CSV table of C-alpha atoms in Angstrom, one decimal:
chain,number,residue,atom,x,y,z
A,138,UNK,CA,29.3,-8.5,-11.6
A,139,UNK,CA,28.6,-5.4,-9.4
A,140,UNK,CA,30.3,-2.1,-10.2
A,141,UNK,CA,32.2,-2.2,-6.8
A,142,UNK,CA,33.5,-5.7,-7.1
A,143,UNK,CA,37.3,-5.9,-7.1
A,144,UNK,CA,37.4,-9.4,-8.6
A,145,UNK,CA,39.3,-8.2,-11.5
A,146,UNK,CA,42.1,-6.8,-9.6
A,147,UNK,CA,45.4,-8.7,-9.6
A,148,UNK,CA,46.2,-10.3,-6.4
A,149,UNK,CA,42.8,-9.6,-4.8
A,150,UNK,CA,40.8,-12.7,-3.6
A,151,UNK,CA,37.1,-12.7,-4.7
A,152,UNK,CA,34.8,-11.5,-2.1
A,153,UNK,CA,32.5,-14.4,-0.7
A,154,UNK,CA,29.0,-12.9,-0.2
A,155,UNK,CA,27.9,-15.9,2.0
A,156,UNK,CA,30.8,-15.8,4.4
A,157,UNK,CA,28.5,-13.9,6.9
A,158,UNK,CA,26.0,-16.8,6.7
A,159,UNK,CA,28.7,-19.1,8.1
A,160,UNK,CA,29.5,-17.1,11.2
A,161,UNK,CA,28.1,-17.4,14.6
A,162,UNK,CA,27.0,-13.8,14.4
A,163,UNK,CA,24.7,-14.6,11.6
A,164,UNK,CA,22.8,-17.2,13.7
A,165,UNK,CA,22.5,-14.6,16.3
A,166,UNK,CA,21.1,-12.3,13.7
A,167,UNK,CA,18.4,-14.9,12.8
A,168,UNK,CA,17.5,-15.3,16.6
A,169,UNK,CA,17.2,-11.5,16.9
A,170,UNK,CA,15.0,-11.4,13.8
A,171,UNK,CA,12.7,-14.1,15.3
A,172,UNK,CA,12.5,-12.3,18.7
A,173,UNK,CA,11.9,-8.9,17.0
A,174,UNK,CA,9.1,-10.4,15.0
A,175,UNK,CA,6.9,-11.1,18.1
A,176,UNK,CA,6.5,-7.4,19.5
A,177,UNK,CA,6.7,-5.7,16.2
A,178,UNK,CA,3.9,-7.9,14.6
A,179,UNK,CA,1.9,-7.6,17.6
A,180,UNK,CA,2.1,-3.8,17.5
A,181,UNK,CA,1.3,-3.9,13.8
A,182,UNK,CA,-1.9,-6.0,14.6
A,183,UNK,CA,-2.8,-3.4,17.3
A,184,UNK,CA,-2.3,-0.5,14.9
A,185,UNK,CA,-4.6,-2.3,12.4
A,186,UNK,CA,-7.1,-3.0,15.0
A,187,UNK,CA,-7.2,0.5,16.1
A,188,UNK,CA,-7.7,1.8,12.6
A,189,UNK,CA,-10.4,-0.8,12.0
A,190,UNK,CA,-12.3,0.5,15.1
A,191,UNK,CA,-11.8,4.2,14.5
A,192,UNK,CA,-13.3,3.9,10.9
A,193,UNK,CA,-16.8,3.0,11.8
A,194,UNK,CA,-16.7,4.9,15.1
A,195,UNK,CA,-16.0,8.2,13.3
A,196,UNK,CA,-18.2,7.6,10.4
A,197,UNK,CA,-21.2,6.0,12.1
A,198,UNK,CA,-21.1,5.9,15.8
A,199,UNK,CA,-20.0,9.6,16.3
A,200,UNK,CA,-22.7,11.2,14.4
A,201,UNK,CA,-25.2,8.9,16.2
A,202,UNK,CA,-23.8,10.0,19.5
A,203,UNK,CA,-24.3,13.7,18.4
A,204,UNK,CA,-28.0,13.1,17.9
A,205,UNK,CA,-28.3,12.3,14.1
A,206,UNK,CA,-30.6,9.4,13.2
A,207,UNK,CA,-28.0,8.4,10.6
A,208,UNK,CA,-24.7,9.6,9.2
A,209,UNK,CA,-25.6,12.9,7.3
A,210,UNK,CA,-24.6,13.0,3.6
A,211,UNK,CA,-22.5,16.0,4.4
A,212,UNK,CA,-20.4,14.1,7.2
A,213,UNK,CA,-17.4,13.4,5.0
A,214,UNK,CA,-16.7,17.2,4.9
A,215,UNK,CA,-15.8,17.7,8.6
A,216,UNK,CA,-14.3,14.3,8.9
A,217,UNK,CA,-11.8,14.9,6.0
A,218,UNK,CA,-11.4,18.5,7.1
A,219,UNK,CA,-10.2,17.3,10.6
A,220,UNK,CA,-8.0,14.7,8.8
A,221,UNK,CA,-6.3,17.4,6.8
A,222,UNK,CA,-5.8,19.7,9.9
A,223,UNK,CA,-4.2,16.8,11.9
A,224,UNK,CA,-2.0,15.5,9.1
A,225,UNK,CA,-0.9,19.0,8.0
A,226,UNK,CA,-0.1,20.1,11.6
A,227,UNK,CA,1.8,16.9,12.2
A,228,UNK,CA,3.9,17.3,9.1
A,229,UNK,CA,4.4,20.9,9.8
A,230,UNK,CA,5.4,20.8,13.5
A,231,UNK,CA,6.7,17.2,14.3
A,232,UNK,CA,10.2,16.0,13.3
A,233,UNK,CA,10.5,14.2,10.0
A,234,UNK,CA,8.1,14.0,7.1
A,235,UNK,CA,5.5,11.8,8.5
A,236,UNK,CA,6.9,9.0,6.5
A,237,UNK,CA,7.6,8.8,2.8
A,238,UNK,CA,5.5,10.9,0.3
A,239,UNK,CA,3.1,8.3,-1.3
A,240,UNK,CA,2.9,10.4,-4.7
A,241,UNK,CA,6.5,9.4,-5.2
A,242,UNK,CA,5.8,5.7,-5.0
A,243,UNK,CA,6.4,3.1,-2.3
A,244,UNK,CA,9.7,3.8,-0.5
A,245,UNK,CA,11.6,1.5,1.7
A,246,UNK,CA,15.1,3.2,1.7
A,247,UNK,CA,16.4,4.0,5.0
A,248,UNK,CA,14.7,3.4,8.4
A,249,UNK,CA,13.4,6.5,10.1
A,250,UNK,CA,15.0,7.9,13.3
A,251,UNK,CA,13.3,7.3,16.7
A,252,UNK,CA,12.2,11.0,17.0
A,253,UNK,CA,10.5,10.7,13.6
A,254,UNK,CA,8.2,7.7,14.7
A,255,UNK,CA,5.5,9.7,16.6
A,256,UNK,CA,4.9,11.8,13.5
A,257,UNK,CA,4.6,8.8,11.1
A,258,UNK,CA,2.2,7.2,13.6
A,259,UNK,CA,0.0,10.2,14.0
A,260,UNK,CA,-0.1,11.2,10.4
A,261,UNK,CA,-0.9,7.5,9.5
A,262,UNK,CA,-3.7,7.3,12.0
A,263,UNK,CA,-5.3,10.6,11.0
A,264,UNK,CA,-5.1,9.5,7.2
A,265,UNK,CA,-6.3,6.0,7.6
A,266,UNK,CA,-9.0,6.5,10.3
A,267,UNK,CA,-10.7,9.5,8.9
A,268,UNK,CA,-11.2,8.6,5.3
A,269,UNK,CA,-8.2,9.5,3.1
A,270,UNK,CA,-7.7,7.1,0.2
A,271,UNK,CA,-4.5,5.4,1.2
A,272,UNK,CA,-3.4,2.1,2.8
A,273,UNK,CA,-1.5,1.1,5.9
A,274,UNK,CA,1.4,-0.7,4.3
A,275,UNK,CA,3.8,2.2,3.9
A,276,UNK,CA,3.4,3.5,7.5
A,277,UNK,CA,3.7,-0.1,8.9
A,278,UNK,CA,7.0,-0.6,6.9
A,279,UNK,CA,8.5,2.6,8.3
A,280,UNK,CA,7.3,2.1,11.8
A,281,UNK,CA,8.5,-1.6,11.7
A,282,UNK,CA,12.0,-0.8,10.5
A,283,UNK,CA,12.3,2.2,12.8
A,284,UNK,CA,11.2,0.4,15.8
A,285,UNK,CA,13.4,-2.6,15.2
A,286,UNK,CA,16.6,-0.7,15.0
A,287,UNK,CA,15.5,1.5,18.0
A,288,UNK,CA,14.9,-1.5,20.1
A,289,UNK,CA,18.2,-3.3,19.2
A,290,UNK,CA,20.2,0.0,19.7
A,291,UNK,CA,18.9,0.3,23.2
A,292,UNK,CA,20.9,-2.8,24.0
A,293,UNK,CA,23.7,-2.3,21.5
A,294,UNK,CA,24.3,1.4,20.9
A,295,UNK,CA,27.3,0.5,18.5
A,296,UNK,CA,25.2,-1.5,16.2
A,297,UNK,CA,27.2,-1.8,12.8
A,298,UNK,CA,25.6,-0.1,9.9
A,299,UNK,CA,25.2,-3.2,7.8
A,300,UNK,CA,23.6,-5.1,10.6
A,301,UNK,CA,21.3,-2.2,11.3
A,302,UNK,CA,20.1,-2.4,7.7
A,303,UNK,CA,19.2,-6.2,8.2
A,304,UNK,CA,17.5,-5.6,11.4
A,305,UNK,CA,15.4,-2.7,9.9
A,306,UNK,CA,14.5,-5.0,7.1
A,307,UNK,CA,13.4,-7.7,9.4
A,308,UNK,CA,11.3,-5.1,11.3
A,309,UNK,CA,9.6,-4.2,8.1
A,310,UNK,CA,8.9,-7.8,7.2
A,311,UNK,CA,7.3,-8.5,10.5
A,312,UNK,CA,5.1,-5.4,10.3
A,313,UNK,CA,3.6,-6.3,7.0
A,314,UNK,CA,3.8,-10.1,7.5
A,315,UNK,CA,0.2,-10.9,6.6
A,316,UNK,CA,-1.2,-7.6,5.6
A,317,UNK,CA,-1.0,-8.6,1.8
A,318,UNK,CA,-2.4,-12.0,2.4
A,319,UNK,CA,0.8,-13.9,2.7
A,320,UNK,CA,4.2,-13.5,4.1
A,321,UNK,CA,5.5,-14.4,0.8
A,322,UNK,CA,3.8,-11.5,-1.0
A,323,UNK,CA,5.2,-9.1,1.6
A,324,UNK,CA,8.5,-10.4,1.2
A,325,UNK,CA,8.5,-9.9,-2.6
A,326,UNK,CA,7.1,-6.5,-2.2
A,327,UNK,CA,10.0,-5.3,0.2
A,328,UNK,CA,12.6,-7.1,-2.0
A,329,UNK,CA,11.4,-5.4,-5.3
A,330,UNK,CA,10.7,-2.0,-3.6
A,331,UNK,CA,14.3,-1.9,-1.9
A,332,UNK,CA,16.0,-3.2,-4.9
A,333,UNK,CA,17.8,-6.1,-3.1
A,334,UNK,CA,19.5,-8.4,-5.5
A,335,UNK,CA,22.6,-10.3,-6.3
A,336,UNK,CA,24.5,-12.7,-4.2
A,337,UNK,CA,23.4,-10.7,-1.0
A,338,UNK,CA,19.7,-11.2,-1.6
A,339,UNK,CA,19.5,-14.5,0.4
A,340,UNK,CA,21.8,-13.1,3.2
A,341,UNK,CA,19.4,-10.2,3.8
A,342,UNK,CA,16.2,-11.9,2.9
A,343,UNK,CA,16.3,-14.9,5.1
A,344,UNK,CA,16.2,-12.9,8.5
A,345,UNK,CA,13.4,-11.0,7.0
A,346,UNK,CA,11.5,-14.1,6.0
A,347,UNK,CA,12.1,-15.5,9.4
A,348,UNK,CA,10.6,-12.4,11.1
A,349,UNK,CA,7.7,-12.4,8.8
A,350,UNK,CA,6.9,-16.0,9.5
A,351,UNK,CA,6.9,-15.4,13.2
A,352,UNK,CA,4.8,-12.3,12.6
A,353,UNK,CA,2.2,-14.3,10.7
A,354,UNK,CA,2.0,-16.7,13.6
A,355,UNK,CA,1.4,-13.8,15.9
A,356,UNK,CA,-1.3,-12.3,13.8
A,357,UNK,CA,-3.0,-15.7,13.7
A,358,UNK,CA,-2.7,-16.0,17.5
A,359,UNK,CA,-3.9,-12.6,18.3
A,360,UNK,CA,-6.9,-13.1,16.0
A,361,UNK,CA,-7.9,-16.3,17.8
A,362,UNK,CA,-7.3,-14.7,21.3
A,363,UNK,CA,-9.0,-11.3,20.7
A,364,UNK,CA,-11.4,-12.2,18.0
A,365,UNK,CA,-10.8,-8.7,16.3
A,366,UNK,CA,-10.1,-10.0,12.9
A,367,UNK,CA,-7.1,-11.1,10.7
A,368,UNK,CA,-6.6,-7.8,9.0
A,369,UNK,CA,-5.0,-9.7,6.1
A,370,UNK,CA,-6.0,-9.3,2.5
A,371,UNK,CA,-8.5,-11.9,1.7
A,372,UNK,CA,-11.5,-12.8,-0.6
A,373,UNK,CA,-14.1,-15.0,0.9
A,374,UNK,CA,-15.6,-16.1,-2.3
A,375,UNK,CA,-14.1,-16.1,-5.8
A,376,UNK,CA,-16.2,-16.9,-8.9
A,377,UNK,CA,-15.0,-19.9,-11.1
A,378,UNK,CA,-12.5,-18.9,-13.8
A,379,UNK,CA,-12.5,-20.9,-17.1
A,380,UNK,CA,-9.2,-21.5,-19.0
A,381,UNK,CA,-8.2,-18.4,-20.9
A,382,UNK,CA,-9.0,-18.0,-24.5
A,383,UNK,CA,-7.7,-15.8,-27.3
A,384,UNK,CA,-10.4,-13.1,-26.6
A,385,UNK,CA,-9.3,-12.7,-23.0
A,386,UNK,CA,-5.6,-12.4,-24.0
A,387,UNK,CA,-6.6,-9.5,-26.3
A,388,UNK,CA,-8.5,-8.1,-23.3
A,389,UNK,CA,-5.2,-8.4,-21.4
A,390,UNK,CA,-3.5,-6.0,-23.8
A,391,UNK,CA,-6.4,-3.4,-23.6
A,392,UNK,CA,-6.6,-3.6,-19.8
A,393,UNK,CA,-2.8,-3.1,-19.5
A,394,UNK,CA,-2.8,-0.2,-21.8
A,395,UNK,CA,-5.8,1.5,-20.2
A,396,UNK,CA,-4.4,1.0,-16.6
A,397,UNK,CA,-1.2,2.4,-17.7
A,398,UNK,CA,-2.8,5.4,-19.0
A,399,UNK,CA,-5.1,6.0,-16.1
A,400,UNK,CA,-2.4,5.2,-13.3
A,401,UNK,CA,0.2,7.4,-14.9
A,402,UNK,CA,-2.3,10.3,-15.2
A,403,UNK,CA,-3.1,10.0,-11.4
A,404,UNK,CA,0.6,9.8,-10.4
A,405,UNK,CA,1.6,12.8,-12.5
A,406,UNK,CA,-1.3,14.9,-11.3
A,407,UNK,CA,-0.5,13.9,-7.6
A,408,UNK,CA,3.1,15.0,-8.0
A,409,UNK,CA,2.2,18.3,-9.4
A,410,UNK,CA,-0.4,18.9,-6.5
A,411,UNK,CA,2.2,17.7,-3.9
A,412,UNK,CA,4.5,20.7,-4.5
A,413,UNK,CA,1.7,23.1,-4.2
A,414,UNK,CA,0.4,21.4,-1.0
A,415,UNK,CA,3.9,21.6,0.6
A,416,UNK,CA,4.0,25.4,0.1
A,417,UNK,CA,1.0,25.9,2.4
A,418,UNK,CA,1.0,22.7,4.3
A,419,UNK,CA,-1.7,22.9,6.9
A,420,UNK,CA,-4.3,25.0,4.9
A,421,UNK,CA,-3.7,23.1,1.7
A,422,UNK,CA,-4.1,19.6,3.3
A,423,UNK,CA,-7.4,20.7,4.9
A,424,UNK,CA,-8.5,21.7,1.5
A,425,UNK,CA,-7.4,18.5,0.0
A,426,UNK,CA,-9.2,16.7,2.6
A,427,UNK,CA,-12.5,18.6,1.7
A,428,UNK,CA,-11.8,17.8,-2.0
A,429,UNK,CA,-11.7,14.0,-1.1
A,430,UNK,CA,-15.0,14.5,1.0
A,431,UNK,CA,-16.6,16.2,-1.9
A,432,UNK,CA,-15.9,13.4,-4.3
A,433,UNK,CA,-17.4,10.9,-1.9
A,434,UNK,CA,-20.5,13.0,-1.5
A,435,UNK,CA,-20.8,13.4,-5.2
A,436,UNK,CA,-20.6,9.5,-5.7
A,437,UNK,CA,-23.1,8.8,-2.9
A,438,UNK,CA,-25.6,11.5,-4.3
A,439,UNK,CA,-25.1,10.2,-7.9
A,440,UNK,CA,-25.6,6.6,-7.3
A,441,UNK,CA,-27.4,6.2,-4.0
A,442,UNK,CA,-24.7,4.1,-2.6
A,443,UNK,CA,-22.5,4.8,0.5
A,444,UNK,CA,-19.9,7.4,0.4
A,445,UNK,CA,-17.4,5.1,2.2
A,446,UNK,CA,-16.9,3.3,-1.2
A,447,UNK,CA,-14.9,6.2,-2.2
A,448,UNK,CA,-13.4,6.8,1.3
A,449,UNK,CA,-10.6,4.8,2.9
A,450,UNK,CA,-8.1,2.4,1.2
A,451,UNK,CA,-10.5,-0.1,-0.2
A,452,UNK,CA,-8.7,-3.2,1.4
A,453,UNK,CA,-11.7,-4.5,3.2
A,454,UNK,CA,-14.1,-3.5,0.3
A,455,UNK,CA,-12.5,-5.8,-2.4
A,456,UNK,CA,-14.3,-8.9,-1.2
A,457,UNK,CA,-17.8,-7.2,-1.0
A,458,UNK,CA,-17.1,-5.5,-4.3
A,459,UNK,CA,-16.5,-8.9,-6.1
A,460,UNK,CA,-19.3,-10.7,-4.1
A,461,UNK,CA,-21.9,-8.0,-5.1
A,462,UNK,CA,-20.6,-6.9,-8.3
A,463,UNK,CA,-24.0,-7.7,-10.0
A,464,UNK,CA,-25.6,-5.1,-7.8
A,465,UNK,CA,-23.6,-2.3,-9.5
A,466,UNK,CA,-24.6,-0.8,-12.9
A,467,UNK,CA,-21.9,0.0,-15.3
A,468,UNK,CA,-22.5,3.7,-14.8
A,469,UNK,CA,-22.1,3.3,-11.0
A,470,UNK,CA,-18.8,1.4,-11.5
A,471,UNK,CA,-17.5,4.2,-13.9
A,472,UNK,CA,-18.5,6.8,-11.4
A,473,UNK,CA,-16.9,5.0,-8.7
A,474,UNK,CA,-13.6,4.7,-10.7
A,475,UNK,CA,-13.6,8.5,-11.5
A,476,UNK,CA,-14.3,9.5,-8.0
A,477,UNK,CA,-12.2,7.1,-6.1
A,478,UNK,CA,-9.3,7.8,-8.6
A,479,UNK,CA,-9.5,11.4,-8.1
A,480,UNK,CA,-9.7,11.0,-4.3
A,481,UNK,CA,-6.9,8.7,-4.4
A,482,UNK,CA,-4.9,11.3,-6.5
A,483,UNK,CA,-5.7,14.1,-4.0
A,484,UNK,CA,-4.7,11.7,-1.1
A,485,UNK,CA,-1.4,11.0,-2.6
A,486,UNK,CA,-0.5,14.6,-2.8
A,487,UNK,CA,-1.2,15.5,0.8
A,488,UNK,CA,-1.7,12.7,3.2
A,489,UNK,CA,0.5,9.9,4.4
A,490,UNK,CA,-0.1,6.2,3.7
A,491,UNK,CA,0.5,3.5,1.3
A,492,UNK,CA,-0.5,3.4,-2.4
A,493,UNK,CA,-1.2,-0.3,-2.8
A,494,UNK,CA,-4.8,-1.0,-1.7
A,495,UNK,CA,-6.5,2.0,-3.4
A,496,UNK,CA,-4.6,0.9,-6.6
A,497,UNK,CA,-5.9,-2.6,-6.3
A,498,UNK,CA,-9.4,-1.4,-5.7
A,499,UNK,CA,-9.5,0.9,-8.7
A,500,UNK,CA,-8.1,-1.8,-10.9
A,501,UNK,CA,-10.7,-4.4,-9.7
A,502,UNK,CA,-13.6,-1.9,-10.1
A,503,UNK,CA,-12.4,-1.0,-13.7
A,504,UNK,CA,-12.0,-4.7,-14.5
A,505,UNK,CA,-15.6,-5.4,-13.3
A,506,UNK,CA,-16.9,-2.6,-15.4
A,507,UNK,CA,-15.1,-4.1,-18.4
A,508,UNK,CA,-16.4,-7.5,-17.7
A,509,UNK,CA,-19.8,-6.5,-19.1
A,510,UNK,CA,-18.3,-6.4,-22.6
A,511,UNK,CA,-18.2,-9.4,-24.9
A,512,UNK,CA,-15.3,-12.0,-24.4
A,513,UNK,CA,-14.3,-11.1,-20.8
A,514,UNK,CA,-15.5,-12.9,-17.7
A,515,UNK,CA,-15.7,-11.5,-14.3
A,516,UNK,CA,-12.8,-13.2,-12.3
A,517,UNK,CA,-10.1,-12.7,-15.1
A,518,UNK,CA,-11.2,-9.1,-15.5
A,519,UNK,CA,-11.0,-8.6,-11.7
A,520,UNK,CA,-7.5,-10.1,-11.4
A,521,UNK,CA,-6.1,-8.3,-14.6
A,522,UNK,CA,-7.4,-4.9,-13.2
A,523,UNK,CA,-5.7,-5.4,-10.0
A,524,UNK,CA,-2.4,-6.5,-11.7
A,525,UNK,CA,-2.3,-3.8,-14.2
A,526,UNK,CA,-3.2,-0.7,-11.9
A,527,UNK,CA,-0.9,-2.1,-9.1
A,528,UNK,CA,2.2,-2.3,-11.5
A,529,UNK,CA,1.4,1.1,-12.8
A,530,UNK,CA,1.3,2.8,-9.3
A,531,UNK,CA,4.0,0.7,-7.7
A,532,UNK,CA,6.4,-0.1,-10.5
A,533,UNK,CA,6.8,-3.7,-9.1
A,534,UNK,CA,5.9,-6.3,-11.8
A,535,UNK,CA,6.7,-9.6,-9.7
A,536,UNK,CA,4.6,-8.3,-6.6
A,537,UNK,CA,1.8,-7.0,-8.9
A,538,UNK,CA,1.4,-10.5,-10.3
A,539,UNK,CA,1.4,-12.2,-6.9
A,540,UNK,CA,-1.0,-9.6,-5.6
A,541,UNK,CA,-3.5,-10.3,-8.2
A,542,UNK,CA,-3.2,-14.2,-8.3
A,543,UNK,CA,-2.5,-15.3,-4.7
A,544,UNK,CA,-5.5,-13.3,-3.8
A,545,UNK,CA,-7.8,-15.4,-5.9
A,546,UNK,CA,-6.8,-18.7,-4.4
A,547,UNK,CA,-7.0,-21.7,-6.8
A,548,UNK,CA,-8.6,-19.6,-9.4
A,549,UNK,CA,-5.5,-17.4,-9.4
A,550,UNK,CA,-3.4,-20.2,-11.1
A,551,UNK,CA,-6.0,-20.3,-13.9
A,552,UNK,CA,-5.8,-16.5,-14.6
A,553,UNK,CA,-2.2,-16.2,-14.0
A,554,UNK,CA,-1.1,-16.1,-17.6
A,555,UNK,CA,-3.6,-13.3,-18.3
A,556,UNK,CA,-2.3,-11.3,-15.4
A,557,UNK,CA,1.3,-11.7,-16.5
A,558,UNK,CA,0.5,-10.4,-19.9
A,559,UNK,CA,-1.5,-7.4,-18.6
A,560,UNK,CA,1.2,-6.7,-15.9
A,561,UNK,CA,3.9,-6.7,-18.6
A,562,UNK,CA,1.9,-4.3,-20.9
A,563,UNK,CA,1.1,-1.9,-18.1
A,564,UNK,CA,4.6,-1.8,-16.8
A,565,UNK,CA,6.3,-1.2,-20.2
A,566,UNK,CA,3.7,1.4,-21.2
A,567,UNK,CA,3.8,3.2,-17.9
A,568,UNK,CA,7.6,3.4,-18.0
A,569,UNK,CA,7.5,4.8,-21.4
A,570,UNK,CA,4.9,7.5,-20.3
A,571,UNK,CA,6.8,8.3,-17.2
A,572,UNK,CA,9.6,11.0,-17.6
A,573,UNK,CA,13.1,10.4,-16.2
A,574,UNK,CA,13.5,11.1,-12.5
A,575,UNK,CA,15.3,14.4,-13.2
A,576,UNK,CA,12.4,15.6,-15.2
A,577,UNK,CA,9.9,14.5,-12.6
A,578,UNK,CA,12.0,16.6,-10.0
A,579,UNK,CA,11.8,19.8,-12.1
A,580,UNK,CA,8.0,19.2,-13.0
A,581,UNK,CA,7.0,19.1,-9.3
A,582,UNK,CA,9.0,22.4,-8.7
A,583,UNK,CA,7.0,24.2,-11.5
A,584,UNK,CA,5.4,27.4,-10.0
């Protein structure tokens, strides 16, 4: 029973949470959600396509146009320096905060105001296109909800607050409809992150699911029409996974514990750095970008591999990482975890984007490194690493299980028991390691 329920008051009839569903207005709300799903998902597709073209253009095509035979080893330094300057200036001078602060987790509370949307868009483009280690999901959620409410209020300025919340949720669903590989995964992500529950869950969730379904069809249609790509999380090839044994259940405990320790350390350090960045926004963001660039260069020089493996969110790199895992030495994998993890931490503290894909990439890389040890095969190690690091950074256990298992297709069903165990361990340990919210607030204000 909810705290605000008057069911116990004498003479007060119980509130019917499904009364709204039986009204004509709810049908209109569903139609509105379906209609909104088309332009918002099309805009999200365009945003992802733009980012997908800017990344190789700025990293590969631009240096060649400037006369270099290939991308210089030092190229990430000016690239991330410009990213820091653009993001810092956007957050300093444009309205709003450029979206939510990724070091504080994935936030879906409240749609941004229309005047804040340009800042969110610009900060996200500079972050994602120029190499910071964050993903597109958080900006898309904010832009989707803010745009949906803005469009509806153009036609209906007196939009009720409750209806506005449902419309904003539908916009978010449409924007991330297939980004995580399935509309269902996106739905669970938003449901857990927003804390929707109780009898009102279905009332709010159904319009969002409808918008996500329409958005998924739009993504598929635009892919076929433009040929640009699906921009959905997917693995082209997944090695066979055998039935889990006792040794792998033991590894599930170990991976969950290690991921909780590593992820909590990343998050705590990012929160401490965030406060210092905010005191000198533009200069500190530029310096943070240079730190990310330095880590990418260090990895490239130490392993002979591309610096881009440290840069960017890691979304499109998950498939190649699994497919070519045999090409990595254990030392290269460990160095990748260290450099990517520190770059992720720095990006969380200063840039704007989502925390999901870098967490997945870090977990996958760590799992692959551990798969060289006895009793642990590649595919379950890959899946357990993703699930454990995702739940540590997001605090969303159900979403983390879905991310790690649906991504693997039919093999995901085989490894799901292992993923569930490691997610539970990582979730409980990370919550025990994390201080209360009030303590975190005081910690970030430390001089």
